[in-house]
PDB file of C-alpha atoms in Angstrom:
ATOM      1  CA  MET K   1       0.000   0.000   0.000  1.00  0.00           C
ATOM      2  CA  LYS K   2       2.852   2.345   0.860  1.00  0.00           C
ATOM      3  CA  ASN K   3       4.434   1.733  -2.562  1.00  0.00           C
ATOM      4  CA  ILE K   4       1.165   2.536  -4.318  1.00  0.00           C
ATOM      5  CA  PHE K   5       0.920   5.777  -2.352  1.00  0.00           C
ATOM      6  CA  TYR K   6       4.471   6.762  -3.367  1.00  0.00           C
ATOM      7  CA  PHE K   7       3.697   5.843  -6.960  1.00  0.00           C
ATOM      8  CA  PHE K   8       0.684   8.197  -7.038  1.00  0.00           C
ATOM      9  CA  ILE K   9       2.705  10.998  -5.427  1.00  0.00           C
ATOM     10  CA  LEU K  10       5.373  10.515  -8.091  1.00  0.00           C
ATOM     11  CA  LEU K  11       2.744  10.412 -10.839  1.00  0.00           C
ATOM     12  CA  ILE K  12       1.130  13.630  -9.604  1.00  0.00           C
ATOM     13  CA  ASN K  13       4.532  15.335  -9.451  1.00  0.00           C
ATOM     14  CA  LEU K  14       5.434  14.144 -12.937  1.00  0.00           C
ATOM     15  CA  ASN K  15       2.127  15.357 -14.330  1.00  0.00           C
ATOM     16  CA  SER K  16       2.459  18.774 -12.719  1.00  0.00           C
ATOM     17  CA  PHE K  17       6.053  18.954 -13.922  1.00  0.00           C
ATOM     18  CA  ALA K  18       5.015  18.036 -17.467  1.00  0.00           C
ATOM     19  CA  GLN K  19       2.343  20.727 -17.451  1.00  0.00           C
ATOM     20  CA  GLU K  20       4.869  23.419 -16.602  1.00  0.00           C
ATOM     21  CA  VAL K  21       6.744  23.312 -19.921  1.00  0.00           C
ATOM     22  CA  VAL K  22       5.785  23.784 -23.549  1.00  0.00           C
ATOM     23  CA  GLU K  23       7.747  23.383 -26.752  1.00  0.00           C
ATOM     24  CA  CYS K  24       8.868  26.680 -28.250  1.00  0.00           C
ATOM     25  CA  ASP K  25      10.252  27.351 -31.724  1.00  0.00           C
ATOM     26  CA  PHE K  26      12.838  29.677 -30.267  1.00  0.00           C
ATOM     27  CA  ASP K  27      14.180  30.891 -33.606  1.00  0.00           C
ATOM     28  CA  ALA K  28      14.765  29.602 -37.131  1.00  0.00           C
ATOM     29  CA  ASN K  29      17.587  27.349 -35.879  1.00  0.00           C
ATOM     30  CA  LEU K  30      16.152  25.446 -32.932  1.00  0.00           C
ATOM     31  CA  SER K  31      13.316  24.662 -30.593  1.00  0.00           C
ATOM     32  CA  ILE K  32      13.446  24.103 -26.844  1.00  0.00           C
ATOM     33  CA  ASN K  33      10.986  23.448 -24.055  1.00  0.00           C
ATOM     34  CA  ILE K  34      10.299  26.539 -21.969  1.00  0.00           C
ATOM     35  CA  LEU K  35       8.194  27.233 -18.913  1.00  0.00           C
ATOM     36  CA  LYS K  36       4.616  28.289 -19.583  1.00  0.00           C
ATOM     37  CA  ASN K  37       5.101  31.391 -17.449  1.00  0.00           C
ATOM     38  CA  SER K  38       8.222  32.495 -19.325  1.00  0.00           C
ATOM     39  CA  GLU K  39       8.901  36.103 -20.131  1.00  0.00           C
ATOM     40  CA  GLU K  40      10.106  36.715 -23.677  1.00  0.00           C
ATOM     41  CA  GLY K  41      11.988  39.650 -25.095  1.00  0.00           C
ATOM     42  CA  LYS K  42      14.369  40.783 -27.800  1.00  0.00           C
ATOM     43  CA  ASN K  43      16.531  43.627 -28.889  1.00  0.00           C
ATOM     44  CA  THR K  44      18.647  44.246 -31.973  1.00  0.00           C
ATOM     45  CA  THR K  45      21.222  41.537 -31.203  1.00  0.00           C
ATOM     46  CA  SER K  46      19.522  39.049 -28.880  1.00  0.00           C
ATOM     47  CA  LYS K  47      16.359  37.214 -27.979  1.00  0.00           C
ATOM     48  CA  PHE K  48      15.568  35.617 -24.617  1.00  0.00           C
ATOM     49  CA  VAL K  49      13.063  33.588 -22.669  1.00  0.00           C
ATOM     50  CA  LYS K  50      13.249  33.589 -18.897  1.00  0.00           C
ATOM     51  CA  GLY K  51      11.113  31.759 -16.368  1.00  0.00           C
ATOM     52  CA  VAL K  52      11.007  30.539 -12.795  1.00  0.00           C
ATOM     53  CA  PHE K  53      10.102  27.018 -11.673  1.00  0.00           C
ATOM     54  CA  GLU K  54       9.837  27.016  -7.879  1.00  0.00           C
ATOM     55  CA  ASN K  55      13.196  28.692  -7.045  1.00  0.00           C
ATOM     56  CA  GLU K  56      14.917  27.620 -10.275  1.00  0.00           C
ATOM     57  CA  VAL K  57      15.565  30.518 -12.678  1.00  0.00           C
ATOM     58  CA  ILE K  58      15.936  29.422 -16.289  1.00  0.00           C
ATOM     59  CA  ALA K  59      17.093  31.716 -19.088  1.00  0.00           C
ATOM     60  CA  PHE K  60      17.733  30.899 -22.733  1.00  0.00           C
ATOM     61  CA  ILE K  61      19.337  33.582 -24.880  1.00  0.00           C
ATOM     62  CA  ASN K  62      20.630  33.886 -28.424  1.00  0.00           C
ATOM     63  CA  PHE K  63      23.147  36.498 -29.480  1.00  0.00           C
ATOM     64  CA  ASP K  64      23.018  37.298 -33.179  1.00  0.00           C
ATOM     65  CA  PHE K  65      25.955  39.655 -33.622  1.00  0.00           C
ATOM     66  CA  GLY K  66      26.236  39.049 -37.342  1.00  0.00           C
ATOM     67  CA  LYS K  67      28.434  36.477 -39.019  1.00  0.00           C
ATOM     68  CA  GLU K  68      31.652  38.528 -39.115  1.00  0.00           C
ATOM     69  CA  LEU K  69      31.630  39.330 -35.405  1.00  0.00           C
ATOM     70  CA  VAL K  70      30.611  35.788 -34.422  1.00  0.00           C
ATOM     71  CA  VAL K  71      33.469  34.371 -36.509  1.00  0.00           C
ATOM     72  CA  LYS K  72      35.871  36.717 -34.679  1.00  0.00           C
ATOM     73  CA  ILE K  73      34.391  35.976 -31.228  1.00  0.00           C
ATOM     74  CA  THR K  74      34.490  32.241 -31.828  1.00  0.00           C
ATOM     75  CA  GLU K  75      37.990  32.170 -33.295  1.00  0.00           C
ATOM     76  CA  ASN K  76      39.600  28.824 -32.454  1.00  0.00           C
ATOM     77  CA  TYR K  77      36.161  27.474 -31.610  1.00  0.00           C
ATOM     78  CA  PRO K  78      35.520  25.718 -29.397  1.00  0.00           C
ATOM     79  CA  SER K  79      38.638  25.667 -27.181  1.00  0.00           C
ATOM     80  CA  LYS K  80      39.535  29.374 -26.999  1.00  0.00           C
ATOM     81  CA  PHE K  81      35.913  30.557 -27.077  1.00  0.00           C
ATOM     82  CA  PHE K  82      34.909  28.163 -24.278  1.00  0.00           C
ATOM     83  CA  GLN K  83      37.917  29.135 -22.143  1.00  0.00           C
ATOM     84  CA  THR K  84      37.205  32.843 -22.605  1.00  0.00           C
ATOM     85  CA  TYR K  85      33.529  32.395 -21.744  1.00  0.00           C
ATOM     86  CA  LYS K  86      34.342  30.359 -18.623  1.00  0.00           C
ATOM     87  CA  ASN K  87      36.840  32.963 -17.392  1.00  0.00           C
ATOM     88  CA  ASP K  88      34.431  35.843 -18.069  1.00  0.00           C
ATOM     89  CA  ALA K  89      31.501  34.085 -16.339  1.00  0.00           C
ATOM     90  CA  LEU K  90      33.579  33.355 -13.243  1.00  0.00           C
ATOM     91  CA  LYS K  91      34.880  36.897 -13.115  1.00  0.00           C
ATOM     92  CA  ALA K  92      31.434  38.474 -13.614  1.00  0.00           C
ATOM     93  CA  ALA K  93      29.908  36.367 -10.833  1.00  0.00           C
ATOM     94  CA  ASN K  94      32.995  36.547  -8.631  1.00  0.00           C
ATOM     95  CA  GLY K  95      32.435  32.813  -8.437  1.00  0.00           C
ATOM     96  CA  LYS K  96      34.214  29.502  -8.110  1.00  0.00           C
ATOM     97  CA  LEU K  97      34.197  26.762 -10.717  1.00  0.00           C
ATOM     98  CA  ILE K  98      32.502  23.563  -9.532  1.00  0.00           C
ATOM     99  CA  SER K  99      32.648  21.588 -12.771  1.00  0.00           C
ATOM    100  CA  GLU K 100      33.282  21.903 -16.471  1.00  0.00           C
ATOM    101  CA  GLU K 101      32.586  19.527 -19.328  1.00  0.00           C
ATOM    102  CA  ILE K 102      31.938  19.453 -23.038  1.00  0.00           C
ATOM    103  CA  VAL K 103      28.631  17.819 -23.928  1.00  0.00           C
ATOM    104  CA  ASN K 104      27.545  16.896 -27.407  1.00  0.00           C
ATOM    105  CA  ILE K 105      24.019  17.266 -28.746  1.00  0.00           C
ATOM    106  CA  ASN K 106      23.559  16.272 -32.404  1.00  0.00           C
ATOM    107  CA  ASN K 107      27.275  16.809 -33.081  1.00  0.00           C
ATOM    108  CA  ILE K 108      27.211  20.310 -31.580  1.00  0.00           C
ATOM    109  CA  GLU K 109      29.871  20.812 -28.905  1.00  0.00           C
ATOM    110  CA  ILE K 110      28.436  22.600 -25.888  1.00  0.00           C
ATOM    111  CA  LEU K 111      30.381  23.902 -22.908  1.00  0.00           C
ATOM    112  CA  SER K 112      28.714  23.147 -19.587  1.00  0.00           C
ATOM    113  CA  ILE K 113      30.088  24.942 -16.547  1.00  0.00           C
ATOM    114  CA  LYS K 114      28.733  24.922 -13.030  1.00  0.00           C
ATOM    115  CA  LEU K 115      29.803  27.686 -10.685  1.00  0.00           C
ATOM    116  CA  SER K 116      29.040  28.836  -7.163  1.00  0.00           C
ATOM    117  CA  PHE K 117      28.744  32.446  -6.097  1.00  0.00           C
ATOM    118  CA  SER K 118      27.016  34.723  -3.639  1.00  0.00           C
ATOM    119  CA  LEU K 119      24.050  36.900  -4.595  1.00  0.00           C
ATOM    120  CA  ASP K 120      22.177  39.055  -2.087  1.00  0.00           C
ATOM    121  CA  ASP K 121      23.937  37.229   0.779  1.00  0.00           C
ATOM    122  CA  GLU K 122      22.722  33.832  -0.493  1.00  0.00           C
ATOM    123  CA  ASN K 123      24.883  31.038  -1.856  1.00  0.00           C
ATOM    124  CA  LYS K 124      23.843  30.224  -5.410  1.00  0.00           C
ATOM    125  CA  ILE K 125      24.814  27.740  -8.073  1.00  0.00           C
ATOM    126  CA  ALA K 126      24.476  28.426 -11.777  1.00  0.00           C
ATOM    127  CA  GLN K 127      24.939  26.007 -14.615  1.00  0.00           C
ATOM    128  CA  HIS K 128      25.616  27.478 -18.055  1.00  0.00           C
ATOM    129  CA  TYR K 129      25.432  25.737 -21.423  1.00  0.00           C
ATOM    130  CA  ILE K 130      26.938  27.784 -24.244  1.00  0.00           C
ATOM    131  CA  PHE K 131      27.392  26.931 -27.895  1.00  0.00           C
ATOM    132  CA  VAL K 132      27.430  28.362 -31.399  1.00  0.00           C
ATOM    133  CA  TYR K 133      25.055  27.131 -34.065  1.00  0.00           C
ATOM    134  CA  LYS K 134      24.620  28.667 -37.523  1.00  0.00           C
ATOM    135  CA  ASP K 135      26.672  31.732 -36.546  1.00  0.00           C
ATOM    136  CA  ILE K 136      24.536  32.508 -33.493  1.00  0.00           C
ATOM    137  CA  VAL K 137      25.755  32.182 -29.900  1.00  0.00           C
ATOM    138  CA  TYR K 138      23.283  30.440 -27.564  1.00  0.00           C
ATOM    139  CA  LEU K 139      23.321  30.410 -23.768  1.00  0.00           C
ATOM    140  CA  LEU K 140      21.111  28.304 -21.517  1.00  0.00           C
ATOM    141  CA  GLN K 141      21.439  29.113 -17.823  1.00  0.00           C
ATOM    142  CA  PHE K 142      19.932  27.526 -14.727  1.00  0.00           C
ATOM    143  CA  MET K 143      20.329  29.159 -11.311  1.00  0.00           C
ATOM    144  CA  ASN K 144      19.131  28.170  -7.863  1.00  0.00           C
ATOM    145  CA  ASN K 145      20.008  28.334  -4.195  1.00  0.00           C
ATOM    146  CA  GLU K 146      22.979  26.145  -3.383  1.00  0.00           C
ATOM    147  CA  ASN K 147      20.985  23.898  -1.030  1.00  0.00           C
ATOM    148  CA  GLU K 148      18.241  23.288  -3.643  1.00  0.00           C
ATOM    149  CA  PHE K 149      20.314  22.932  -6.798  1.00  0.00           C
ATOM    150  CA  GLU K 150      20.505  19.127  -6.872  1.00  0.00           C
ATOM    151  CA  LYS K 151      16.718  18.880  -6.476  1.00  0.00           C
ATOM    152  CA  PHE K 152      16.199  19.978 -10.094  1.00  0.00           C
ATOM    153  CA  LEU K 153      18.689  17.746 -11.964  1.00  0.00           C
ATOM    154  CA  ASN K 154      15.983  15.824 -13.825  1.00  0.00           C
ATOM    155  CA  PHE K 155      14.151  19.031 -14.679  1.00  0.00           C
ATOM    156  CA  ARG K 156      17.326  20.548 -16.169  1.00  0.00           C
ATOM    157  CA  LYS K 157      18.069  17.366 -18.100  1.00  0.00           C
ATOM    158  CA  SER K 158      14.571  17.415 -19.621  1.00  0.00           C
ATOM    159  CA  ILE K 159      15.073  21.009 -20.815  1.00  0.00           C
ATOM    160  CA  ILE K 160      18.493  20.213 -22.300  1.00  0.00           C
ATOM    161  CA  ASP K 161      17.178  17.050 -23.942  1.00  0.00           C
ATOM    162  CA  SER K 162      14.359  19.064 -25.522  1.00  0.00           C
ATOM    163  CA  ILE K 163      16.755  21.106 -27.708  1.00  0.00           C
ATOM    164  CA  LYS K 164      16.101  20.280 -31.356  1.00  0.00           C
ATOM    165  CA  PHE K 165      18.300  21.732 -34.052  1.00  0.00           C
ATOM    166  CA  LYS K 166      16.791  22.598 -37.438  1.00  0.00           C
TER     167      LYS K 166
END
């Protein structure tokens, strides 16, 4: 009986989780699942969606600087570009690197870095996924309180796994 109860709790949580995201054709290059309550915006060089799931802040951004500038920014891609991004992110957050890895989605190399930092006297963890696809720089960022970060691993994985390149 106890196992059945836990099963229904899990099922309810999975259903509520599934209802929180929708597929979004982010731009001409890819689609990604986003939160239903996401805020969207754009300016001349970027587009973003940003949402909050419990305490988890999720932002997905593209930077369309034009082909010439992207080629210059991503010179020696991916090694130099990834190293520069990692150093800049750590410096901007005044943070510490927790982990770094290159992940591959559909033959696209993506830098994943996880860093810790302090924001408004709270310890936070952010995980960034950055890559270039069709001369556009994309950044997916997850941020949460340090003590709640591990709670959302499956949620983050489902968002990452939802990326579909066109």
